[in-house]
Amino acid sequence: MYDIIIVGAGPAGLSAAIYGQRAGKKTAVFESYSYGGQIVNTPEIENYPAIKKISGFDYATALYEQASELGAEVIFDKVESVSVKDGSESTDGKLFEVKTLGGVYEAKAVILATGAKNRHLGVDREEALTGRGVSYCATCDGAFYKGKDVAVNGGGNTALEDAMFLTNYCNKVYVIHRRDEFRGEKETLLALQKKDNVEFVLNSNVVKLLGEDRLSGIEVRNKLTEEVREINVDCLFVAIGQEPDNQAFKDVAELDKAGYIISGESCTTKTPGLFTAGDCRTKQVRQLVTAASDGAVAALAACSYVDML
Ligand SMILES: Cc1cc2nc3c(=O)[nH]c(=O)nc-3n(C[C@H](O)[C@H](O)[C@H](O)COP(=O)(O)OP(=O)(O)OC[C@H]3O[C@@H](n4cnc5c(N)ncnc54)[C@H](O)[C@@H]3O)c2cc1C
């Protein structure tokens, strides 16, 4: 039995674990994949206060080690549900039951820090070709396409940064965007426009993935002219944003239309003792610094809740 169980070992969850352990609470963090969350895939972080430059992997490892050395248990297992256990003997009769793929655990308080995942295109054979020419992480897979032609789909910062990164390795980078204006930073766009191995394909959507066992190309349809163009590429990097994965927790935490957990800066949910932190909750700014901040707020609120039981 734990004082606090945290779901997700990303920046929010591991920050919460640091605060939980330092407050003397027995804390476990469950992680379905690998520690660090989304940030492990980025080569450079330059906006975390007091750290001028660090790779995502080094940042995540330092955070993981800090939480572990303080005594937090990081358990690699997917949480499938969180429910309030009736008839428990804690003072107000409420304990949480946390079911994972591998077992059932109990906790006095729970923090959901499940983050967000890459959004998929939703075209035929996308799953089958993932890892065979369809990728969601240019910084992870870009180097495999040295000297090749590739495409990036998206219009935000991630798409622009991915395209910029790929221009260093690839022969040609097509940037496919459904609009003619980009949401991403102007500076990155300007730098990309100056590259001679970039072609912008605007007002267009990827409608088909070509190739049998591996991607050999894509078909894009221009929204204005309806014209369909075939582009031969060895990899399509999909960078069309993120979405949360909180459906398993919808009975204990209220979700908004997009699936984010409804919560304000207090990190509380509709269920007393259940808190949320990081990218998985409704918020304006989804960054490392706000994830770490949420982790601290949620953990201290969970500690106070546990102390009151
Ligand atoms: C390519 C890229 C570059 C970025 N660069 C920067 C940057 O330079 N600076 C910056 O400030 N921010 C950056 N960000 C944003 C930053 O990474 C996120 O804001 C931050 O990681 C959010 O942390 P989090 O802990 O809330 O969620 P996540 O990082 O998404 O971590 C959530 C974790 O929970 C786990 N999980 C989910 N569901 C379950 C479950 N049911 N059971 C167990 N585990 C589960 C996931 O596997 C994941 O490890 C970047 C993001 C990306 C994608």
mmCIF file of C-alpha atoms and ligand atoms in Angstrom:
data_model
loop_
_atom_site.group_PDB
_atom_site.id
_atom_site.type_symbol
_atom_site.label_atom_id
_atom_site.label_comp_id
_atom_site.label_asym_id
_atom_site.label_seq_id
_atom_site.Cartn_x
_atom_site.Cartn_y
_atom_site.Cartn_z
ATOM 1 C CA MET A 1 0.000 0.000 0.000
ATOM 2 C CA TYR A 2 1.346 3.386 -1.023
ATOM 3 C CA ASP A 3 0.631 6.872 0.220
ATOM 4 C CA ILE A 4 0.741 8.191 -3.334
ATOM 5 C CA ILE A 5 0.596 6.376 -6.663
ATOM 6 C CA ILE A 6 1.555 8.404 -9.710
ATOM 7 C CA VAL A 7 0.493 7.297 -13.195
ATOM 8 C CA GLY A 8 3.187 8.261 -15.728
ATOM 9 C CA ALA A 9 6.944 8.750 -15.349
ATOM 10 C CA GLY A 10 7.223 11.827 -17.553
ATOM 11 C CA PRO A 11 8.470 15.194 -16.280
ATOM 12 C CA ALA A 12 5.205 15.834 -14.389
ATOM 13 C CA GLY A 13 5.031 12.392 -12.747
ATOM 14 C CA LEU A 14 8.713 12.249 -11.763
ATOM 15 C CA SER A 15 8.610 15.820 -10.404
ATOM 16 C CA ALA A 16 5.595 14.811 -8.316
ATOM 17 C CA ALA A 17 7.537 11.772 -7.063
ATOM 18 C CA ILE A 18 10.420 14.003 -5.921
ATOM 19 C CA TYR A 19 8.035 16.168 -3.900
ATOM 20 C CA GLY A 20 6.138 13.163 -2.533
ATOM 21 C CA GLN A 21 9.269 11.365 -1.354
ATOM 22 C CA ARG A 22 10.794 14.502 0.115
ATOM 23 C CA ALA A 23 7.606 14.979 2.143
ATOM 24 C CA GLY A 24 8.140 11.482 3.578
ATOM 25 C CA LYS A 25 5.361 9.775 1.653
ATOM 26 C CA LYS A 26 5.704 6.256 0.243
ATOM 27 C CA THR A 27 5.458 6.942 -3.470
ATOM 28 C CA ALA A 28 5.272 4.697 -6.529
ATOM 29 C CA VAL A 29 5.324 5.800 -10.153
ATOM 30 C CA PHE A 30 3.840 3.517 -12.828
ATOM 31 C CA GLU A 31 5.134 3.842 -16.364
ATOM 32 C CA SER A 32 3.807 1.910 -19.359
ATOM 33 C CA TYR A 33 6.683 2.609 -21.742
ATOM 34 C CA SER A 34 9.973 4.183 -20.656
ATOM 35 C CA TYR A 35 10.782 6.953 -18.180
ATOM 36 C CA GLY A 36 10.931 10.563 -19.356
ATOM 37 C CA GLY A 37 7.791 10.778 -21.480
ATOM 38 C CA GLN A 38 7.748 12.843 -24.669
ATOM 39 C CA ILE A 39 10.944 14.742 -23.965
ATOM 40 C CA VAL A 40 13.295 11.779 -24.425
ATOM 41 C CA ASN A 41 12.920 12.235 -28.179
ATOM 42 C CA THR A 42 14.216 15.767 -28.418
ATOM 43 C CA PRO A 43 17.950 16.357 -29.033
ATOM 44 C CA GLU A 44 18.136 19.731 -27.289
ATOM 45 C CA ILE A 45 16.234 21.578 -24.595
ATOM 46 C CA GLU A 46 17.140 25.237 -24.335
ATOM 47 C CA ASN A 47 14.221 26.685 -22.382
ATOM 48 C CA TYR A 48 14.358 24.979 -18.992
ATOM 49 C CA PRO A 49 15.337 27.607 -16.412
ATOM 50 C CA ALA A 50 18.960 27.375 -15.194
ATOM 51 C CA ILE A 51 19.890 24.694 -17.744
ATOM 52 C CA LYS A 52 21.291 26.343 -20.868
ATOM 53 C CA LYS A 53 21.313 23.232 -23.007
ATOM 54 C CA ILE A 54 20.627 19.564 -22.363
ATOM 55 C CA SER A 55 19.430 16.631 -24.450
ATOM 56 C CA GLY A 56 15.963 15.266 -23.700
ATOM 57 C CA PHE A 57 17.435 11.892 -22.790
ATOM 58 C CA ASP A 58 19.954 13.392 -20.317
ATOM 59 C CA TYR A 59 17.246 15.554 -18.745
ATOM 60 C CA ALA A 60 14.892 12.565 -18.381
ATOM 61 C CA THR A 61 17.656 10.369 -16.953
ATOM 62 C CA ALA A 62 18.654 13.010 -14.384
ATOM 63 C CA LEU A 63 15.019 13.364 -13.334
ATOM 64 C CA TYR A 64 14.524 9.589 -13.114
ATOM 65 C CA GLU A 65 17.702 9.174 -11.050
ATOM 66 C CA GLN A 66 16.754 12.030 -8.725
ATOM 67 C CA ALA A 67 13.316 10.521 -8.024
ATOM 68 C CA SER A 68 14.704 6.977 -7.645
ATOM 69 C CA GLU A 69 17.559 8.027 -5.351
ATOM 70 C CA LEU A 70 15.050 9.779 -3.110
ATOM 71 C CA GLY A 71 13.287 6.418 -2.760
ATOM 72 C CA ALA A 72 10.424 6.617 -5.249
ATOM 73 C CA GLU A 73 9.633 3.208 -6.746
ATOM 74 C CA VAL A 74 9.360 3.382 -10.523
ATOM 75 C CA ILE A 75 7.380 0.361 -11.736
ATOM 76 C CA PHE A 76 7.240 -0.365 -15.462
ATOM 77 C CA ASP A 77 3.635 -1.452 -15.854
ATOM 78 C CA LYS A 78 0.613 0.104 -17.554
ATOM 79 C CA VAL A 79 -2.195 1.404 -15.337
ATOM 80 C CA GLU A 80 -5.506 0.169 -16.727
ATOM 81 C CA SER A 81 -7.892 1.741 -14.214
ATOM 82 C CA VAL A 82 -8.134 3.783 -11.031
ATOM 83 C CA SER A 83 -11.177 3.411 -8.789
ATOM 84 C CA VAL A 84 -12.233 4.247 -5.266
ATOM 85 C CA LYS A 85 -12.160 1.128 -3.141
ATOM 86 C CA ASP A 86 -15.268 0.919 -1.008
ATOM 87 C CA GLY A 87 -15.160 -0.499 2.505
ATOM 88 C CA SER A 88 -11.502 0.252 3.120
ATOM 89 C CA GLU A 89 -10.457 0.969 6.654
ATOM 90 C CA SER A 90 -8.905 4.382 6.140
ATOM 91 C CA THR A 91 -10.545 7.105 8.194
ATOM 92 C CA ASP A 92 -12.900 8.449 5.574
ATOM 93 C CA GLY A 93 -13.463 5.078 3.979
ATOM 94 C CA LYS A 94 -11.679 5.910 0.748
ATOM 95 C CA LEU A 95 -8.655 4.156 -0.674
ATOM 96 C CA PHE A 96 -7.790 4.015 -4.338
ATOM 97 C CA GLU A 97 -7.422 0.743 -6.164
ATOM 98 C CA VAL A 98 -4.999 0.980 -9.061
ATOM 99 C CA LYS A 99 -5.212 -1.907 -11.551
ATOM 100 C CA THR A 100 -2.264 -2.472 -13.830
ATOM 101 C CA LEU A 101 -1.521 -5.090 -16.472
ATOM 102 C CA GLY A 102 0.493 -6.930 -13.826
ATOM 103 C CA GLY A 103 -1.454 -6.496 -10.589
ATOM 104 C CA VAL A 104 -3.610 -4.469 -8.222
ATOM 105 C CA TYR A 105 -2.201 -1.809 -5.885
ATOM 106 C CA GLU A 106 -3.681 0.435 -3.226
ATOM 107 C CA ALA A 107 -2.961 4.067 -2.461
ATOM 108 C CA LYS A 108 -4.308 6.838 -0.281
ATOM 109 C CA ALA A 109 -3.942 9.381 -3.089
ATOM 110 C CA VAL A 110 -3.369 9.133 -6.840
ATOM 111 C CA ILE A 111 -1.862 11.570 -9.330
ATOM 112 C CA LEU A 112 -2.668 11.130 -13.018
ATOM 113 C CA ALA A 113 0.294 12.388 -15.061
ATOM 114 C CA THR A 114 -0.351 10.490 -18.285
ATOM 115 C CA GLY A 115 0.820 13.217 -20.677
ATOM 116 C CA ALA A 116 -0.123 13.142 -24.324
ATOM 117 C CA LYS A 117 0.673 11.089 -27.423
ATOM 118 C CA ASN A 118 1.291 11.856 -31.057
ATOM 119 C CA ARG A 119 -1.861 12.252 -33.128
ATOM 120 C CA HIS A 120 -2.203 9.847 -36.052
ATOM 121 C CA LEU A 121 -3.180 10.826 -39.611
ATOM 122 C CA GLY A 122 -6.004 8.335 -39.829
ATOM 123 C CA VAL A 123 -5.159 7.101 -43.342
ATOM 124 C CA ASP A 124 -5.231 3.472 -44.480
ATOM 125 C CA ARG A 125 -2.264 1.269 -43.469
ATOM 126 C CA GLU A 126 -0.786 3.884 -41.157
ATOM 127 C CA GLU A 127 -0.321 1.365 -38.333
ATOM 128 C CA ALA A 128 1.090 -1.300 -40.660
ATOM 129 C CA LEU A 129 3.697 1.082 -42.075
ATOM 130 C CA THR A 130 4.687 2.628 -38.742
ATOM 131 C CA GLY A 131 8.386 1.893 -38.334
ATOM 132 C CA ARG A 132 8.500 0.996 -42.049
ATOM 133 C CA GLY A 133 8.586 4.508 -43.420
ATOM 134 C CA VAL A 134 5.982 6.191 -41.226
ATOM 135 C CA SER A 135 7.453 7.867 -38.150
ATOM 136 C CA TYR A 136 6.247 10.215 -35.415
ATOM 137 C CA CYS A 137 9.707 11.232 -34.260
ATOM 138 C CA ALA A 138 12.165 12.896 -36.623
ATOM 139 C CA THR A 139 14.847 13.198 -33.976
ATOM 140 C CA CYS A 140 14.628 9.458 -33.280
ATOM 141 C CA ASP A 141 14.434 8.188 -36.864
ATOM 142 C CA GLY A 142 15.775 11.026 -39.033
ATOM 143 C CA ALA A 143 19.325 9.660 -39.188
ATOM 144 C CA PHE A 144 18.038 6.465 -40.872
ATOM 145 C CA TYR A 145 17.085 8.547 -43.917
ATOM 146 C CA LYS A 146 20.437 10.156 -44.624
ATOM 147 C CA GLY A 147 20.600 11.194 -48.292
ATOM 148 C CA LYS A 148 16.950 10.203 -48.926
ATOM 149 C CA ASP A 149 13.818 12.172 -49.778
ATOM 150 C CA VAL A 150 11.365 12.508 -46.885
ATOM 151 C CA ALA A 151 8.188 14.404 -46.025
ATOM 152 C CA VAL A 152 6.996 16.111 -42.851
ATOM 153 C CA ASN A 153 3.281 16.609 -42.316
ATOM 154 C CA GLY A 154 2.129 19.411 -40.006
ATOM 155 C CA GLY A 155 2.110 23.144 -39.424
ATOM 156 C CA GLY A 156 3.163 23.705 -35.815
ATOM 157 C CA ASN A 157 6.519 24.067 -34.094
ATOM 158 C CA THR A 158 7.186 20.336 -33.998
ATOM 159 C CA ALA A 159 6.678 20.024 -37.773
ATOM 160 C CA LEU A 160 8.909 23.007 -38.534
ATOM 161 C CA GLU A 161 11.636 21.867 -36.127
ATOM 162 C CA ASP A 162 11.445 18.322 -37.485
ATOM 163 C CA ALA A 163 11.781 19.602 -41.057
ATOM 164 C CA MET A 164 14.707 21.820 -40.071
ATOM 165 C CA PHE A 165 16.419 18.901 -38.366
ATOM 166 C CA LEU A 166 15.876 16.637 -41.387
ATOM 167 C CA THR A 167 17.401 19.143 -43.825
ATOM 168 C CA ASN A 168 20.745 18.283 -42.198
ATOM 169 C CA TYR A 169 20.494 14.598 -43.166
ATOM 170 C CA CYS A 170 18.156 14.257 -46.093
ATOM 171 C CA ASN A 171 18.424 14.967 -49.790
ATOM 172 C CA LYS A 172 15.023 16.654 -49.939
ATOM 173 C CA VAL A 173 12.372 17.501 -47.351
ATOM 174 C CA TYR A 174 8.750 18.094 -48.404
ATOM 175 C CA VAL A 175 6.737 20.059 -45.843
ATOM 176 C CA ILE A 176 3.069 19.198 -46.275
ATOM 177 C CA HIS A 177 0.547 21.390 -44.498
ATOM 178 C CA ARG A 178 -3.230 21.605 -44.784
ATOM 179 C CA ARG A 179 -3.183 25.419 -44.637
ATOM 180 C CA ASP A 180 -1.035 28.102 -46.282
ATOM 181 C CA GLU A 181 -0.004 29.631 -42.949
ATOM 182 C CA PHE A 182 2.010 27.993 -40.183
ATOM 183 C CA ARG A 183 1.244 28.005 -36.451
ATOM 184 C CA GLY A 184 4.918 27.393 -35.658
ATOM 185 C CA GLU A 185 7.463 30.075 -34.813
ATOM 186 C CA LYS A 186 8.213 32.611 -37.532
ATOM 187 C CA GLU A 187 11.972 32.381 -37.015
ATOM 188 C CA THR A 188 12.029 28.635 -37.642
ATOM 189 C CA LEU A 189 9.828 29.071 -40.705
ATOM 190 C CA LEU A 190 12.128 31.779 -42.107
ATOM 191 C CA ALA A 191 15.183 29.594 -41.555
ATOM 192 C CA LEU A 192 13.431 26.693 -43.271
ATOM 193 C CA GLN A 193 12.418 28.845 -46.233
ATOM 194 C CA LYS A 194 16.091 29.668 -46.781
ATOM 195 C CA LYS A 195 17.055 25.998 -47.132
ATOM 196 C CA ASP A 196 17.503 24.846 -50.713
ATOM 197 C CA ASN A 197 16.460 21.233 -50.049
ATOM 198 C CA VAL A 198 12.944 22.073 -48.801
ATOM 199 C CA GLU A 199 9.726 22.141 -50.822
ATOM 200 C CA PHE A 200 6.489 23.395 -49.250
ATOM 201 C CA VAL A 201 3.304 21.602 -50.336
ATOM 202 C CA LEU A 202 0.540 23.799 -48.921
ATOM 203 C CA ASN A 203 -3.256 23.547 -48.631
ATOM 204 C CA SER A 204 -2.739 19.806 -48.939
ATOM 205 C CA ASN A 205 -3.523 16.634 -46.999
ATOM 206 C CA VAL A 206 -1.840 13.247 -47.131
ATOM 207 C CA VAL A 207 -4.574 10.936 -48.443
ATOM 208 C CA LYS A 208 -2.716 7.708 -49.262
ATOM 209 C CA LEU A 209 0.393 5.822 -48.225
ATOM 210 C CA LEU A 210 2.110 3.987 -51.092
ATOM 211 C CA GLY A 211 4.307 0.889 -50.990
ATOM 212 C CA GLU A 212 3.800 -2.719 -49.916
ATOM 213 C CA ASP A 213 6.107 -3.722 -47.052
ATOM 214 C CA ARG A 214 7.701 -0.288 -46.762
ATOM 215 C CA LEU A 215 6.583 3.224 -47.597
ATOM 216 C CA SER A 216 7.643 4.216 -51.116
ATOM 217 C CA GLY A 217 5.644 7.409 -51.437
ATOM 218 C CA ILE A 218 2.526 9.348 -50.538
ATOM 219 C CA GLU A 219 -0.430 10.858 -52.307
ATOM 220 C CA VAL A 220 -1.419 14.380 -51.298
ATOM 221 C CA ARG A 221 -4.615 16.141 -52.294
ATOM 222 C CA ASN A 222 -4.712 19.904 -52.726
ATOM 223 C CA LYS A 223 -7.793 21.148 -50.861
ATOM 224 C CA LEU A 224 -8.339 24.071 -53.237
ATOM 225 C CA THR A 225 -7.832 22.391 -56.615
ATOM 226 C CA GLU A 226 -8.655 18.764 -55.588
ATOM 227 C CA GLU A 227 -5.548 17.807 -57.574
ATOM 228 C CA VAL A 228 -3.845 14.625 -56.323
ATOM 229 C CA ARG A 229 -0.056 14.512 -56.490
ATOM 230 C CA GLU A 230 2.190 11.499 -55.935
ATOM 231 C CA ILE A 231 5.433 12.228 -54.098
ATOM 232 C CA ASN A 232 8.138 9.592 -53.792
ATOM 233 C CA VAL A 233 9.572 9.578 -50.270
ATOM 234 C CA ASP A 234 11.241 6.981 -48.083
ATOM 235 C CA CYS A 235 9.731 8.322 -44.894
ATOM 236 C CA LEU A 236 6.736 10.377 -43.828
ATOM 237 C CA PHE A 237 7.220 12.117 -40.481
ATOM 238 C CA VAL A 238 3.809 12.836 -38.969
ATOM 239 C CA ALA A 239 3.849 15.940 -36.746
ATOM 240 C CA ILE A 240 0.202 16.992 -36.458
ATOM 241 C CA GLY A 241 -0.009 17.472 -32.734
ATOM 242 C CA GLN A 242 -0.822 15.471 -29.691
ATOM 243 C CA GLU A 243 -3.782 13.938 -27.952
ATOM 244 C CA PRO A 244 -4.290 12.648 -24.411
ATOM 245 C CA ASP A 245 -5.151 9.068 -23.454
ATOM 246 C CA ASN A 246 -7.366 9.359 -20.379
ATOM 247 C CA GLN A 247 -10.435 7.307 -21.319
ATOM 248 C CA ALA A 248 -9.525 4.664 -18.722
ATOM 249 C CA PHE A 249 -9.941 7.287 -15.994
ATOM 250 C CA LYS A 250 -13.168 8.953 -17.132
ATOM 251 C CA ASP A 251 -15.218 7.593 -14.200
ATOM 252 C CA VAL A 252 -13.003 9.263 -11.592
ATOM 253 C CA ALA A 253 -11.850 12.362 -13.506
ATOM 254 C CA GLU A 254 -13.968 14.606 -15.719
ATOM 255 C CA LEU A 255 -12.622 14.916 -19.274
ATOM 256 C CA ASP A 256 -13.083 17.754 -21.768
ATOM 257 C CA LYS A 257 -14.150 17.159 -25.392
ATOM 258 C CA ALA A 258 -10.584 16.505 -26.483
ATOM 259 C CA GLY A 259 -10.034 14.031 -23.631
ATOM 260 C CA TYR A 260 -7.914 16.215 -21.333
ATOM 261 C CA ILE A 261 -8.603 15.966 -17.580
ATOM 262 C CA ILE A 262 -10.529 19.036 -16.465
ATOM 263 C CA SER A 263 -8.484 20.773 -13.796
ATOM 264 C CA GLY A 264 -7.137 24.194 -12.933
ATOM 265 C CA GLU A 265 -3.830 25.304 -11.449
ATOM 266 C CA SER A 266 -4.716 23.467 -8.191
ATOM 267 C CA CYS A 267 -4.389 20.138 -10.077
ATOM 268 C CA THR A 268 -7.479 18.735 -8.324
ATOM 269 C CA THR A 269 -10.133 16.559 -9.999
ATOM 270 C CA LYS A 270 -13.780 15.832 -9.222
ATOM 271 C CA THR A 271 -12.687 12.962 -6.921
ATOM 272 C CA PRO A 272 -11.118 13.963 -3.579
ATOM 273 C CA GLY A 273 -7.640 12.454 -3.295
ATOM 274 C CA LEU A 274 -7.231 12.183 -7.076
ATOM 275 C CA PHE A 275 -4.972 14.818 -8.616
ATOM 276 C CA THR A 276 -3.597 15.460 -12.089
ATOM 277 C CA ALA A 277 -0.417 17.029 -13.435
ATOM 278 C CA GLY A 278 1.234 17.937 -16.718
ATOM 279 C CA ASP A 279 0.157 17.720 -20.347
ATOM 280 C CA CYS A 280 -2.787 15.409 -19.600
ATOM 281 C CA ARG A 281 -4.811 18.199 -17.981
ATOM 282 C CA THR A 282 -6.629 21.193 -19.454
ATOM 283 C CA LYS A 283 -4.112 24.050 -19.673
ATOM 284 C CA GLN A 284 -2.767 26.718 -21.981
ATOM 285 C CA VAL A 285 0.960 25.966 -21.941
ATOM 286 C CA ARG A 286 2.275 22.419 -22.286
ATOM 287 C CA GLN A 287 5.991 22.590 -21.560
ATOM 288 C CA LEU A 288 8.568 20.973 -19.273
ATOM 289 C CA VAL A 289 8.504 23.840 -16.842
ATOM 290 C CA THR A 290 4.708 23.730 -16.497
ATOM 291 C CA ALA A 291 4.768 19.920 -16.203
ATOM 292 C CA ALA A 292 7.355 20.116 -13.402
ATOM 293 C CA SER A 293 5.355 22.884 -11.733
ATOM 294 C CA ASP A 294 2.159 20.801 -11.870
ATOM 295 C CA GLY A 295 4.064 17.851 -10.423
ATOM 296 C CA ALA A 296 5.024 19.913 -7.378
ATOM 297 C CA VAL A 297 1.516 21.370 -6.927
ATOM 298 C CA ALA A 298 -0.228 17.997 -7.310
ATOM 299 C CA ALA A 299 2.208 16.171 -5.005
ATOM 300 C CA LEU A 300 1.971 18.752 -2.218
ATOM 301 C CA ALA A 301 -1.836 18.711 -2.496
ATOM 302 C CA ALA A 302 -1.744 14.883 -2.344
ATOM 303 C CA CYS A 303 0.539 15.022 0.733
ATOM 304 C CA SER A 304 -1.891 17.371 2.530
ATOM 305 C CA TYR A 305 -4.786 15.093 1.578
ATOM 306 C CA VAL A 306 -2.971 12.018 2.953
ATOM 307 C CA ASP A 307 -2.054 13.876 6.173
ATOM 308 C CA MET A 308 -5.730 14.678 6.741
ATOM 309 C CA LEU A 309 -6.920 11.045 6.472
HETATM 310 C C1 LIG B 1 9.530 16.503 -29.915
HETATM 311 C C2 LIG B 1 9.198 17.303 -28.657
HETATM 312 C C3 LIG B 1 10.058 18.287 -28.229
HETATM 313 C C4 LIG B 1 9.774 19.042 -27.085
HETATM 314 N N1 LIG B 1 10.663 19.999 -26.696
HETATM 315 C C5 LIG B 1 10.412 20.710 -25.574
HETATM 316 C C6 LIG B 1 11.348 21.704 -25.120
HETATM 317 O O1 LIG B 1 12.403 21.929 -25.739
HETATM 318 N N2 LIG B 1 11.046 22.394 -23.993
HETATM 319 C C7 LIG B 1 9.884 22.177 -23.290
HETATM 320 O O2 LIG B 1 9.672 22.849 -22.270
HETATM 321 N N3 LIG B 1 8.993 21.240 -23.686
HETATM 322 C C8 LIG B 1 9.217 20.507 -24.805
HETATM 323 N N4 LIG B 1 8.316 19.562 -25.209
HETATM 324 C C9 LIG B 1 7.092 19.371 -24.418
HETATM 325 C C10 LIG B 1 7.377 18.487 -23.188
HETATM 326 O O3 LIG B 1 8.063 17.317 -23.603
HETATM 327 C C11 LIG B 1 6.059 18.122 -22.514
HETATM 328 O O4 LIG B 1 5.371 19.292 -22.157
HETATM 329 C C12 LIG B 1 6.332 17.283 -21.263
HETATM 330 O O5 LIG B 1 7.007 16.088 -21.599
HETATM 331 C C13 LIG B 1 5.028 16.924 -20.562
HETATM 332 O O6 LIG B 1 5.331 16.098 -19.476
HETATM 333 P P1 LIG B 1 4.234 15.115 -18.847
HETATM 334 O O7 LIG B 1 4.917 14.361 -17.767
HETATM 335 O O8 LIG B 1 3.011 15.873 -18.543
HETATM 336 O O9 LIG B 1 3.798 14.129 -20.025
HETATM 337 P P2 LIG B 1 4.642 13.094 -20.919
HETATM 338 O O10 LIG B 1 5.986 13.603 -21.194
HETATM 339 O O11 LIG B 1 3.739 12.787 -22.071
HETATM 340 O O12 LIG B 1 4.767 11.788 -19.987
HETATM 341 C C14 LIG B 1 3.648 11.020 -19.652
HETATM 342 C C15 LIG B 1 4.111 9.597 -19.339
HETATM 343 O O13 LIG B 1 3.003 8.842 -18.853
HETATM 344 C C16 LIG B 1 3.072 7.525 -19.381
HETATM 345 N N5 LIG B 1 1.722 6.945 -19.337
HETATM 346 C C17 LIG B 1 0.624 7.377 -20.017
HETATM 347 N N6 LIG B 1 -0.443 6.613 -19.720
HETATM 348 C C18 LIG B 1 -0.013 5.674 -18.817
HETATM 349 C C19 LIG B 1 -0.652 4.595 -18.141
HETATM 350 N N7 LIG B 1 -1.962 4.319 -18.307
HETATM 351 N N8 LIG B 1 0.083 3.833 -17.296
HETATM 352 C C20 LIG B 1 1.417 4.106 -17.098
HETATM 353 N N9 LIG B 1 2.071 5.114 -17.731
HETATM 354 C C21 LIG B 1 1.363 5.882 -18.581
HETATM 355 C C22 LIG B 1 3.613 7.739 -20.791
HETATM 356 O O14 LIG B 1 4.193 6.548 -21.318
HETATM 357 C C23 LIG B 1 4.635 8.848 -20.564
HETATM 358 O O15 LIG B 1 5.922 8.327 -20.288
HETATM 359 C C24 LIG B 1 8.577 18.794 -26.338
HETATM 360 C C25 LIG B 1 7.708 17.789 -26.770
HETATM 361 C C26 LIG B 1 8.006 17.033 -27.911
HETATM 362 C C27 LIG B 1 7.058 15.947 -28.361
#
